[in-house]
Coordinates of N, CA, C and O in Angstrom, one line a residue:
X1 N 3.8 31.9 -32.4 CA 3.3 30.6 -32.3 C 4.3 29.8 -31.2 O 3.7 29.1 -30.7
X2 N 5.5 30.0 -31.6 CA 6.6 29.4 -30.8 C 6.6 29.5 -29.4 O 6.7 28.8 -28.5
X3 N 6.0 31.1 -29.0 CA 5.7 31.1 -27.6 C 4.8 30.4 -26.9 O 4.8 30.2 -25.6
X4 N 3.9 29.7 -27.7 CA 2.7 29.1 -27.0 C 3.4 27.9 -26.5 O 2.8 27.2 -25.6
X5 N 4.2 27.4 -27.3 CA 5.2 25.7 -26.5 C 6.0 26.4 -25.2 O 5.9 25.2 -24.5
X6 N 6.1 27.5 -24.8 CA 6.8 27.7 -23.4 C 5.6 27.6 -22.2 O 6.0 27.5 -21.4
X7 N 4.5 27.5 -22.6 CA 3.4 27.3 -21.7 C 3.1 25.9 -21.3 O 2.7 25.4 -20.3
X8 N 4.0 24.9 -22.1 CA 3.9 23.6 -21.9 C 4.9 23.3 -20.5 O 4.8 22.6 -19.8
X9 N 5.7 24.2 -20.3 CA 6.7 24.4 -19.1 C 6.1 24.3 -18.0 O 6.1 23.4 -17.0
X10 N 5.1 25.3 -17.5 CA 4.5 25.3 -16.3 C 3.5 24.5 -16.1 O 3.2 23.8 -14.8
X11 N 3.1 23.8 -17.4 CA 1.9 22.9 -17.3 C 2.3 21.3 -17.2 O 2.2 20.8 -15.8
X12 N 3.6 21.3 -17.3 CA 4.4 20.2 -17.3 C 4.9 20.1 -15.9 O 4.6 18.9 -15.1
X13 N 5.4 21.4 -15.2 CA 5.9 21.1 -13.9 C 4.8 21.3 -12.8 O 4.9 20.4 -11.6
X14 N 3.4 21.6 -13.4 CA 2.5 21.4 -12.2 C 1.6 19.8 -12.2 O 1.5 19.2 -11.3
X15 N 1.9 19.3 -13.3 CA 1.6 17.7 -13.4 C 2.7 17.0 -12.6 O 2.3 16.1 -12.0
X16 N 3.9 17.5 -12.8 CA 5.1 16.9 -12.0 C 4.8 17.0 -10.3 O 5.1 15.9 -9.8
X17 N 4.5 18.2 -10.1 CA 4.1 18.7 -8.5 C 3.0 17.9 -8.3 O 3.0 16.9 -7.2
X18 N 2.1 17.7 -9.0 CA 0.7 17.0 -8.5 C 1.1 15.3 -8.5 O 0.5 14.8 -7.4
X19 N 1.8 15.1 -9.0 CA 2.2 13.4 -9.2 C 3.0 13.2 -8.0 O 2.7 12.2 -7.4
X20 N 3.9 13.9 -7.7 CA 4.6 13.8 -6.5 C 3.9 13.8 -5.0 O 3.7 13.2 -4.3
X21 N 3.0 14.7 -5.3 CA 2.2 14.9 -3.9 C 1.3 13.9 -3.9 O 1.1 13.4 -2.7
X22 N 0.7 13.5 -4.6 CA -0.4 12.3 -4.5 C 0.5 10.9 -4.3 O 0.1 10.1 -3.7
X23 N 1.8 10.8 -5.0 CA 2.3 9.4 -4.5 C 2.9 9.5 -3.2 O 2.9 8.5 -2.4
X24 N 3.4 10.7 -2.6 CA 3.7 10.8 -1.3 C 2.4 10.7 -0.3 O 2.7 9.9 0.8
X25 N 1.5 11.0 -0.6 CA 0.1 10.9 0.0 C -0.3 9.3 0.2 O -0.5 8.8 1.3
X26 N 0.0 8.9 -0.9 CA -0.3 7.1 -0.7 C 0.4 6.6 0.0 O -0.1 5.6 0.8
X27 N 1.8 7.0 0.3 CA 2.5 6.4 1.3 C 2.3 6.5 2.7 O 3.1 6.0 3.6
X28 N 1.3 7.6 2.9 CA 1.0 7.8 4.5 C -0.1 7.7 4.8 O -1.0 8.7 5.2
X29 N -0.7 6.7 4.3 CA -2.1 6.1 4.4 C -2.3 6.3 5.8 O -1.5 5.7 6.7
X30 N -3.4 6.4 6.4 CA -3.6 6.9 7.7 C -3.9 5.4 8.4 O -4.5 4.6 8.0
X31 N -3.0 5.2 9.6 CA -3.2 3.8 10.3 C -4.4 4.0 11.4 O -4.4 4.9 12.2
X32 N -5.1 3.3 11.2 CA -6.1 3.2 12.3 C -6.1 2.2 13.3 O -6.9 2.5 14.6
X33 N -5.3 1.3 13.3 CA -5.2 0.0 14.4 C -4.2 -0.6 14.1 O -3.7 -0.6 12.7
X34 N -3.3 -0.9 15.0 CA -2.2 -1.8 14.9 C -2.0 -3.0 16.1 O -2.5 -2.5 17.6
X35 N -2.0 -4.1 16.0 CA -1.6 -5.2 16.7 C -0.3 -5.9 16.5 O -0.1 -6.4 15.6
X36 N 0.3 -6.2 17.7 CA 1.6 -6.8 17.6 C 1.1 -8.7 16.8 O -0.2 -9.1 17.3
X37 N 1.8 -9.0 16.1 CA 1.5 -10.3 15.5 C 1.3 -11.5 16.3 O 0.4 -12.2 16.2
X38 N 2.2 -11.4 17.3 CA 2.1 -12.4 18.6 C 0.7 -12.5 19.2 O 0.4 -13.5 20.0
X39 N 0.3 -11.4 19.2 CA -1.3 -11.3 19.8 C -2.4 -12.1 19.3 O -3.2 -12.9 20.0
X40 N -2.3 -12.4 18.0 CA -3.0 -13.2 17.1 C -4.6 -12.8 17.0 O -5.3 -13.5 16.5
X41 N -5.0 -11.9 17.7 CA -6.4 -11.4 17.8 C -6.4 -9.9 18.3 O -5.8 -9.6 19.2
X42 N -7.3 -9.3 17.7 CA -7.8 -7.7 18.1 C -9.0 -7.4 17.7 O -9.3 -7.8 16.8
X43 N -9.3 -6.1 18.5 CA -10.4 -5.8 18.0 C -10.4 -4.2 17.9 O -9.7 -3.5 18.5
X44 N -10.9 -3.7 16.6 CA -10.7 -2.2 16.4 C -12.4 -1.8 15.8 O -13.1 -2.4 15.6
X45 N -12.1 -0.1 16.0 CA -13.6 0.5 15.5 C -13.0 1.1 14.5 O -12.1 2.0 14.3
X46 N -14.1 1.1 13.4 CA -14.1 2.1 12.2 C -15.1 3.3 12.6 O -16.3 2.9 12.8
X47 N -14.9 4.4 12.3 CA -15.9 5.5 12.2 C -16.6 5.8 11.2 O -17.7 6.3 11.1
X48 N -16.3 5.5 10.0 CA -16.8 5.8 8.5 C -16.8 4.4 7.5 O -15.6 3.7 8.0
X49 N -17.6 4.5 6.8 CA -17.6 3.4 5.7 C -16.7 3.5 4.8 O -16.3 4.8 4.3
X50 N -15.8 2.5 3.9 CA -15.0 2.8 3.2 C -14.1 1.5 3.0 O -14.4 0.2 3.4
X51 N -13.1 1.8 2.0 CA -12.2 0.5 1.8 C -11.0 0.7 2.7 O -10.3 1.7 2.7
X52 N -10.5 -0.4 3.3 CA -9.4 -0.4 4.1 C -8.5 -1.5 3.7 O -8.8 -2.4 3.2
X53 N -7.3 -1.2 4.5 CA -6.0 -2.4 4.0 C -5.7 -3.0 5.0 O -5.5 -2.4 6.2
X54 N -5.2 -4.3 5.2 CA -4.6 -5.1 6.0 C -2.9 -5.0 5.7 O -2.9 -5.7 4.5
X55 N -2.3 -4.6 6.7 CA -0.9 -4.4 6.1 C 0.0 -5.1 7.3 O -0.2 -5.3 8.5
X56 N 1.2 -5.7 6.9 CA 2.2 -6.3 7.5 C 3.3 -5.5 7.9 O 3.7 -5.0 6.8
X57 N 3.7 -5.3 9.0 CA 5.0 -4.2 9.2 C 5.8 -4.8 10.3 O 5.7 -5.7 10.9
X58 N 6.8 -4.6 9.8 CA 8.1 -5.1 10.4 C 9.5 -4.5 10.1 O 9.7 -3.8 9.1
X59 N 10.5 -5.3 10.8 CA 12.0 -4.7 10.6 C 12.6 -5.1 9.0 O 12.1 -6.4 8.6
X60 N 13.2 -4.2 8.4 CA 13.6 -4.5 6.9 C 14.7 -5.4 7.1 O 15.5 -5.9 8.3
X61 N 14.8 -6.3 6.2 CA 16.1 -7.2 5.9 C 15.9 -8.5 7.0 O 17.0 -8.9 7.2
X62 N 14.9 -8.6 7.4 CA 14.6 -9.9 8.3 C 13.4 -11.0 7.7 O 12.6 -10.3 6.9
X63 N 13.6 -12.0 8.2 CA 12.6 -12.9 7.6 C 11.1 -12.7 7.9 O 10.9 -12.6 9.0
X64 N 10.0 -12.5 7.1 CA 8.9 -12.4 7.4 C 7.9 -13.4 7.4 O 8.3 -14.4 6.6
X65 N 6.9 -13.5 8.2 CA 5.9 -14.7 8.3 C 5.2 -14.6 7.1 O 4.2 -15.3 7.6
X66 N 5.2 -14.0 6.1 CA 4.4 -14.3 5.0 C 4.1 -15.9 4.5 O 5.3 -16.4 4.3
X67 N 3.0 -16.3 4.4 CA 2.7 -17.5 3.8 C 2.5 -18.5 5.2 O 2.1 -19.6 4.7
X68 N 2.8 -18.2 6.2 CA 2.4 -18.9 7.4 C 1.0 -18.6 8.0 O 0.9 -19.3 8.9
X69 N 0.4 -17.6 7.4 CA -1.1 -17.1 8.3 C -1.9 -16.4 7.2 O -1.8 -16.4 6.1
X70 N -3.2 -16.7 7.8 CA -4.3 -15.9 7.1 C -5.0 -15.2 8.1 O -4.8 -14.8 9.2
X71 N -5.9 -14.3 7.4 CA -6.9 -13.4 8.3 C -8.4 -13.9 8.4 O -8.6 -14.4 7.5
X72 N -8.9 -13.6 9.5 CA -10.4 -14.0 9.6 C -10.9 -12.5 10.3 O -10.3 -12.3 11.2
X73 N -11.7 -11.7 9.4 CA -12.4 -10.4 10.0 C -13.7 -10.6 10.3 O -14.4 -11.1 9.1
X74 N -14.2 -10.5 11.6 CA -15.7 -10.4 11.8 C -16.1 -9.1 12.2 O -15.6 -8.6 13.0
X75 N -17.4 -9.0 12.0 CA -18.1 -7.6 12.5 C -18.7 -8.2 13.7 O -19.5 -9.0 13.8
X76 N -18.1 -7.3 14.6 CA -18.9 -7.8 16.1 C -20.2 -7.7 16.3 O -20.7 -8.4 17.2
X77 N -20.8 -6.4 15.6 CA -22.4 -6.5 15.8 C -22.9 -7.4 15.5 O -24.4 -8.0 15.7
X78 N -22.7 -7.9 14.1 CA -23.7 -8.9 13.3 C -23.0 -10.5 13.5 O -23.9 -11.2 13.1
X79 N -22.0 -10.6 13.6 CA -21.2 -11.8 13.7 C -20.9 -12.1 12.3 O -20.2 -13.4 11.9
X80 N -21.0 -11.5 11.3 CA -20.6 -11.6 9.9 C -19.3 -11.8 9.5 O -18.6 -10.8 10.0
X81 N -18.9 -12.5 8.8 CA -17.2 -12.3 8.2 C -17.3 -11.8 7.2 O -17.9 -11.7 6.1
X82 N -16.4 -10.7 7.4 CA -16.1 -9.5 6.2 C -15.2 -10.3 5.2 O -14.1 -10.7 5.7
X83 N -15.2 -10.5 4.1 CA -14.5 -11.0 3.0 C -13.3 -10.2 2.8 O -13.4 -8.8 2.7
X84 N -12.0 -10.7 2.8 CA -10.8 -10.1 2.4 C -10.3 -10.3 1.1 O -10.7 -11.3 0.4
X85 N -9.9 -9.3 0.3 CA -9.6 -9.6 -1.1 C -7.9 -9.3 -1.3 O -7.6 -8.1 -0.6
X86 N -7.4 -10.1 -2.0 CA -5.8 -10.0 -1.9 C -5.3 -9.0 -2.9 O -6.0 -8.6 -3.9
X87 N -4.5 -8.3 -2.3 CA -3.6 -7.0 -3.3 C -2.9 -7.6 -4.1 O -1.9 -8.1 -3.8
X88 N -3.4 -7.7 -5.2 CA -2.3 -8.2 -6.4 C -1.2 -7.4 -6.5 O 0.1 -7.9 -6.5
X89 N -1.5 -6.1 -6.7 CA -0.1 -5.1 -6.9 C 0.3 -4.6 -5.2 O -0.3 -3.6 -5.2
X90 N 0.8 -5.3 -4.7 CA 0.8 -5.0 -3.1 C 1.5 -3.7 -2.8 O 2.9 -3.8 -3.6
X91 N 1.0 -2.7 -2.4 CA 1.9 -1.4 -1.8 C 2.8 -2.0 -0.9 O 2.4 -2.6 0.1
X92 N 3.7 -1.1 -1.0 CA 4.8 -1.4 0.0 C 5.3 -0.2 0.3 O 5.5 0.9 -0.4
X93 N 5.7 0.5 1.6 CA 6.1 1.7 2.1 C 7.6 1.1 2.9 O 7.3 0.5 3.6
X94 N 8.7 1.8 2.6 CA 9.8 1.6 3.6 C 10.5 2.7 3.9 O 10.4 3.9 3.4
X95 N 11.3 2.6 4.9 CA 11.9 3.5 5.8 C 13.2 3.0 5.8 O 13.6 1.9 5.2
X96 N 14.2 3.6 6.6 CA 15.4 3.0 6.4 C 15.4 2.0 7.4 O 16.5 0.8 7.5
X97 N 14.6 1.6 8.4 CA 14.5 0.5 9.4 C 13.4 -0.4 9.4 O 13.6 -1.7 9.7
X98 N 12.2 0.1 8.7 CA 11.2 -0.6 8.9 C 10.4 -0.5 7.6 O 10.5 0.2 6.6
X99 N 9.7 -1.7 7.2 CA 8.9 -1.8 6.2 C 7.3 -2.2 6.2 O 7.0 -2.8 7.1
X100 N 6.5 -1.8 5.4 CA 5.0 -2.4 5.4 C 4.8 -2.6 4.3 O 4.9 -2.2 3.1
X101 N 4.0 -3.5 4.2 CA 3.0 -4.0 2.9 C 1.6 -4.4 2.9 O 1.5 -5.3 4.1
X102 N 0.9 -3.7 2.1 CA -0.4 -3.9 2.2 C -1.1 -5.6 1.8 O -0.5 -6.0 0.5
X103 N -1.6 -6.4 2.4 CA -2.0 -7.6 2.0 C -3.4 -8.0 1.5 O -3.3 -8.6 0.4
X104 N -4.1 -7.4 2.1 CA -5.6 -7.7 1.7 C -6.1 -6.4 2.1 O -5.8 -5.5 2.8
X105 N -7.2 -6.3 1.4 CA -8.2 -5.0 1.3 C -9.6 -5.6 1.6 O -10.2 -6.7 1.5
X106 N -10.3 -4.7 2.4 CA -12.0 -5.0 2.8 C -12.5 -3.9 2.8 O -12.0 -2.8 3.0
X107 N -13.8 -3.9 2.5 CA -15.0 -2.7 2.6 C -15.9 -3.0 3.6 O -16.4 -4.3 4.0
X108 N -15.8 -1.9 4.3 CA -16.6 -2.2 5.9 C -17.3 -0.9 6.0 O -16.8 0.5 5.7
X109 N -18.4 -0.8 6.8 CA -18.9 0.1 7.2 C -18.5 0.6 9.0 O -17.8 0.0 9.4
X110 N -18.9 1.6 9.3 CA -18.7 1.9 10.6 C -19.1 0.9 11.5 O -20.3 0.2 11.4
X111 N -18.3 0.8 12.8 CA -18.6 -0.4 13.5 C -17.2 -0.8 14.4 O -16.3 -0.7 14.0
X112 N -17.5 -2.2 14.9 CA -16.5 -2.8 15.7 C -16.0 -3.9 15.0 O -17.2 -4.9 14.7
X113 N -15.1 -4.6 14.8 CA -14.4 -5.6 14.0 C -13.5 -6.3 14.9 O -12.8 -5.7 15.6
X114 N -13.3 -7.6 14.7 CA -12.4 -8.5 15.3 C -11.6 -9.2 14.2 O -12.2 -9.7 13.3
X115 N -10.3 -8.9 14.4 CA -9.3 -9.3 13.3 C -8.5 -10.5 14.1 O -8.0 -10.4 15.1
X116 N -8.7 -11.5 13.5 CA -8.5 -13.0 13.9 C -7.0 -13.2 12.8 O -7.2 -13.5 11.7
X117 N -5.6 -13.9 13.6 CA -4.8 -14.4 12.4 C -4.9 -15.9 12.6 O -5.2 -16.7 13.6
X118 N -4.9 -16.5 11.3 CA -5.5 -17.7 11.0 C -4.2 -18.6 10.5 O -3.5 -18.0 10.2
X119 N -4.3 -19.9 10.5 CA -3.4 -20.8 9.7 C -3.5 -21.2 8.5 O -2.9 -22.1 8.2
X120 N -4.6 -20.2 8.0 CA -5.0 -20.6 6.3 C -4.3 -19.6 5.5 O -5.0 -18.7 5.2
X121 N -3.2 -19.5 5.1 CA -2.5 -18.5 4.1 C -3.2 -18.8 2.8 O -3.5 -19.6 2.1
X122 N -3.0 -17.4 2.1 CA -3.4 -17.6 0.7 C -2.3 -18.3 -0.1 O -1.1 -18.0 0.0
X123 N -2.7 -18.9 -1.3 CA -1.9 -19.7 -2.1 C -0.7 -19.1 -2.5 O 0.6 -19.0 -2.6
X124 N -0.6 -17.7 -2.9 CA 0.2 -16.6 -3.6 C 1.3 -16.7 -2.4 O 2.4 -16.3 -2.7
X125 N 0.8 -16.2 -1.1 CA 1.6 -16.1 0.0 C 2.4 -17.1 0.4 O 3.6 -17.3 0.8
X126 N 1.7 -18.6 0.2 CA 2.2 -19.7 0.4 C 4.0 -19.9 -0.7 O 4.8 -20.3 -0.2
X127 N 3.4 -19.4 -1.8 CA 4.6 -19.5 -2.9 C 5.5 -18.7 -2.3 O 6.6 -18.9 -2.7
X128 N 5.3 -17.4 -2.0 CA 6.4 -16.2 -1.6 C 7.2 -16.8 -0.4 O 8.4 -16.6 -0.2
X129 N 6.4 -17.8 0.4 CA 7.2 -18.1 1.6 C 8.4 -19.2 1.0 O 9.4 -19.1 1.5
X130 N 8.0 -20.1 0.2 CA 8.9 -20.8 -0.5 C 10.2 -20.2 -0.9 O 11.2 -20.5 -1.0
X131 N 9.6 -19.0 -1.9 CA 10.9 -18.4 -2.2 C 11.8 -17.6 -1.2 O 12.8 -17.6 -1.4
X132 N 11.2 -16.9 -0.2 CA 11.7 -16.6 0.7 C 12.4 -17.6 1.7 O 13.6 -16.9 2.3
X133 N 12.1 -18.6 1.7 CA 12.9 -19.6 2.5 C 14.2 -20.0 2.0 O 15.3 -20.1 2.9
X134 N 14.3 -19.9 0.6 CA 15.5 -20.2 -0.3 C 16.4 -18.8 -0.1 O 17.7 -19.0 0.0
X135 N 15.7 -17.8 -0.1 CA 16.7 -16.5 0.0 C 17.1 -16.0 1.3 O 18.2 -15.9 1.6
X136 N 16.4 -16.2 2.2 CA 16.7 -15.7 3.6 C 16.6 -17.0 4.6 O 15.5 -17.6 4.7
X137 N 17.8 -17.3 4.9 CA 17.8 -18.7 5.9 C 17.6 -17.9 7.2 O 17.5 -16.9 7.5
X138 N 17.2 -18.9 8.2 CA 17.0 -18.8 9.6 C 15.4 -18.8 10.1 O 14.6 -19.0 9.1
X139 N 15.3 -18.6 11.4 CA 13.8 -18.3 11.8 C 13.2 -16.8 11.8 O 14.2 -16.0 11.7
X140 N 11.8 -17.0 11.6 CA 11.0 -15.7 11.7 C 11.1 -15.2 13.2 O 10.8 -15.6 14.2
X141 N 11.6 -13.9 13.5 CA 11.4 -13.2 15.0 C 9.9 -12.7 14.8 O 10.0 -11.6 14.6
X142 N 9.0 -13.6 15.3 CA 7.6 -12.9 15.3 C 7.3 -11.7 16.0 O 6.4 -10.7 16.0
X143 N 8.0 -11.2 17.0 CA 8.1 -10.1 17.9 C 8.2 -8.9 17.1 O 8.0 -7.7 17.6
X144 N 9.1 -9.0 16.0 CA 9.2 -7.8 15.1 C 8.3 -7.2 14.3 O 8.3 -6.1 13.5
X145 N 7.2 -8.2 14.2 CA 6.1 -7.8 13.1 C 4.7 -7.2 13.8 O 4.1 -7.6 15.2
X146 N 4.2 -6.4 13.0 CA 2.7 -6.1 13.7 C 1.6 -6.3 12.4 O 2.1 -5.9 11.2
X147 N 0.3 -6.3 12.4 CA -0.6 -6.3 11.8 C -1.3 -4.9 11.7 O -1.7 -4.3 13.0
X148 N -1.5 -4.0 10.8 CA -1.9 -3.0 10.9 C -3.2 -2.7 9.9 O -3.2 -3.2 8.7
X149 N -4.2 -2.0 10.2 CA -5.3 -1.7 9.4 C -5.2 0.1 9.0 O -5.1 0.8 10.0
X150 N -5.1 -0.1 7.8 CA -5.1 1.5 7.2 C -5.9 2.0 6.5 O -6.5 0.7 5.9
X151 N -6.3 3.0 5.9 CA -7.1 3.4 4.9 C -6.4 3.0 3.7 O -5.2 3.0 3.4
X152 N -7.2 2.7 2.5 CA -6.7 2.0 1.3 C -6.8 3.0 0.2 O -7.9 3.8 0.3
X153 N -5.8 3.0 -0.8 CA -5.7 4.0 -1.7 C -5.5 3.0 -2.9 O -4.9 2.1 -3.1
X154 N -6.6 3.2 -3.9 CA -6.7 2.5 -5.3 C -5.4 2.4 -6.0 O -4.8 3.3 -6.1
X155 N -5.1 1.4 -6.4 CA -3.9 1.1 -7.3 C -4.0 1.6 -8.5 O -3.1 2.7 -9.1
X156 N -5.1 2.2 -9.1 CA -5.3 2.7 -10.3 C -5.0 4.3 -10.0 O -4.3 4.7 -10.9
X157 N -5.3 4.9 -9.0 CA -4.6 6.3 -8.5 C -3.4 6.3 -8.5 O -2.6 7.2 -8.7
X158 N -2.7 5.4 -8.0 CA -1.3 5.1 -7.6 C -0.5 5.1 -8.9 O 0.5 5.9 -9.2
X159 N -1.3 4.3 -9.7 CA -0.7 4.2 -11.1 C -0.9 5.4 -11.9 O 0.3 5.9 -12.6
X160 N -1.8 6.3 -12.1 CA -1.9 7.5 -12.6 C -1.2 8.7 -11.8 O -0.5 9.4 -12.9
X161 N -0.8 8.4 -10.6 CA -0.1 9.5 -10.1 C 1.5 9.4 -10.4 O 2.2 10.6 -10.8
X162 N 1.9 8.1 -10.9 CA 3.2 8.0 -11.1 C 3.3 8.2 -12.6 O 4.1 8.8 -13.1
X163 N 2.5 8.2 -13.5 CA 2.3 8.4 -14.9 C 2.4 10.2 -14.9 O 2.9 10.9 -15.9
X164 N 1.8 10.7 -13.9 CA 1.8 12.3 -13.9 C 2.9 12.7 -14.0 O 3.3 13.9 -14.4
X165 N 3.9 11.9 -13.0 CA 5.3 12.6 -12.8 C 6.1 12.4 -14.0 O 6.7 13.6 -14.6
X166 N 5.7 11.4 -14.9 CA 6.8 10.9 -15.7 C 6.5 11.8 -17.2 O 7.1 12.6 -17.8
X167 N 5.1 12.0 -17.2 CA 4.4 12.9 -18.2 C 4.6 14.4 -18.1 O 4.9 15.1 -18.8
X168 N 4.5 14.8 -16.7 CA 4.8 16.2 -16.6 C 6.2 16.6 -16.9 O 6.6 17.5 -17.4
X169 N 7.1 15.5 -16.5 CA 8.6 15.7 -16.8 C 8.9 16.0 -18.3 O 9.5 16.9 -19.0
X170 N 8.1 15.1 -19.1 CA 8.3 14.8 -20.7 C 7.7 16.2 -21.3 O 8.2 17.2 -22.1
X171 N 6.5 16.7 -20.8 CA 6.0 18.0 -21.4 C 6.7 19.4 -20.7 O 6.9 20.1 -21.7
X172 N 7.5 19.3 -20.0 CA 8.2 20.5 -19.3 C 9.2 20.7 -20.3 O 10.0 21.5 -20.7
X173 N 10.0 19.1 -20.6 CA 11.1 19.2 -21.4 C 10.7 19.7 -22.6 O 11.3 20.3 -23.4
X174 N 9.6 19.1 -23.3 CA 9.3 19.5 -24.7 C 8.9 20.8 -24.6 O 9.2 21.7 -25.7
X175 N 8.6 21.6 -23.7 CA 8.0 23.0 -23.7 C 9.5 23.9 -24.0 O 9.4 25.0 -24.6
X176 N 10.4 23.4 -23.5 CA 11.9 24.0 -23.6 C 12.3 23.7 -24.9 O 13.2 24.5 -25.2
X177 N 12.3 22.6 -25.5 CA 13.2 22.3 -26.5 C 12.3 22.4 -27.9 O 13.0 23.1 -28.7
X178 N 10.9 22.4 -28.0 CA 10.3 22.5 -29.0 C 10.3 24.1 -29.5 O 10.7 24.1 -31.1
X179 N 10.4 25.0 -28.9 CA 10.4 26.6 -29.8 C 11.8 26.6 -30.2 O 11.9 27.1 -31.3
X180 N 12.8 25.8 -29.7 CA 14.3 26.1 -30.4 C 14.4 25.1 -31.4 O 15.3 25.8 -32.4
X181 N 13.5 24.0 -31.7 CA 13.7 23.6 -32.8 C 12.9 23.7 -33.7 O 13.2 23.3 -35.1
X182 N 11.9 24.7 -33.8 CA 11.1 25.0 -35.0 C 11.5 26.4 -35.6 O 11.2 26.7 -36.5
X183 N 12.8 27.0 -34.9 CA 13.2 28.3 -35.6 C 14.0 27.9 -36.9 O 14.9 27.0 -37.2

């Protein structure tokens, strides 16, 4: 019977591996379009229907223009405005020198779209700007920031993959400890 607990070790390691694999995959969302912030408007094409994210990318440890802008996304074919949904649990991906953060998500079909930067920020971003102004003094260097359109991964899936890592480690440790404590 105690030998059955040893099966928890490979099961836990498998969960741990899958959790790490999916967590890394979320950080490597495929970028479909990138526009310098100073351009204020750009056009991009989506090849398939899905959920996409609007990301702000820039140099780490510099003041970001969050709270100074909003977005307007228009389907070029129909002229219809695509609704943007605020990313409540904003995904962030950092390297040593650059960082990017998902600001909004949207659902769109295949087609050509025009993304415009407006002067109508979301309320949460305005609050973040007030906090940022207190922490980081100085002006924003707009040339260091870009707007990206990337594939979107659900927060629920990211949450599950993080728990897979923790649960996998716990199960693997229990698989090694339980047979020795039951003797």
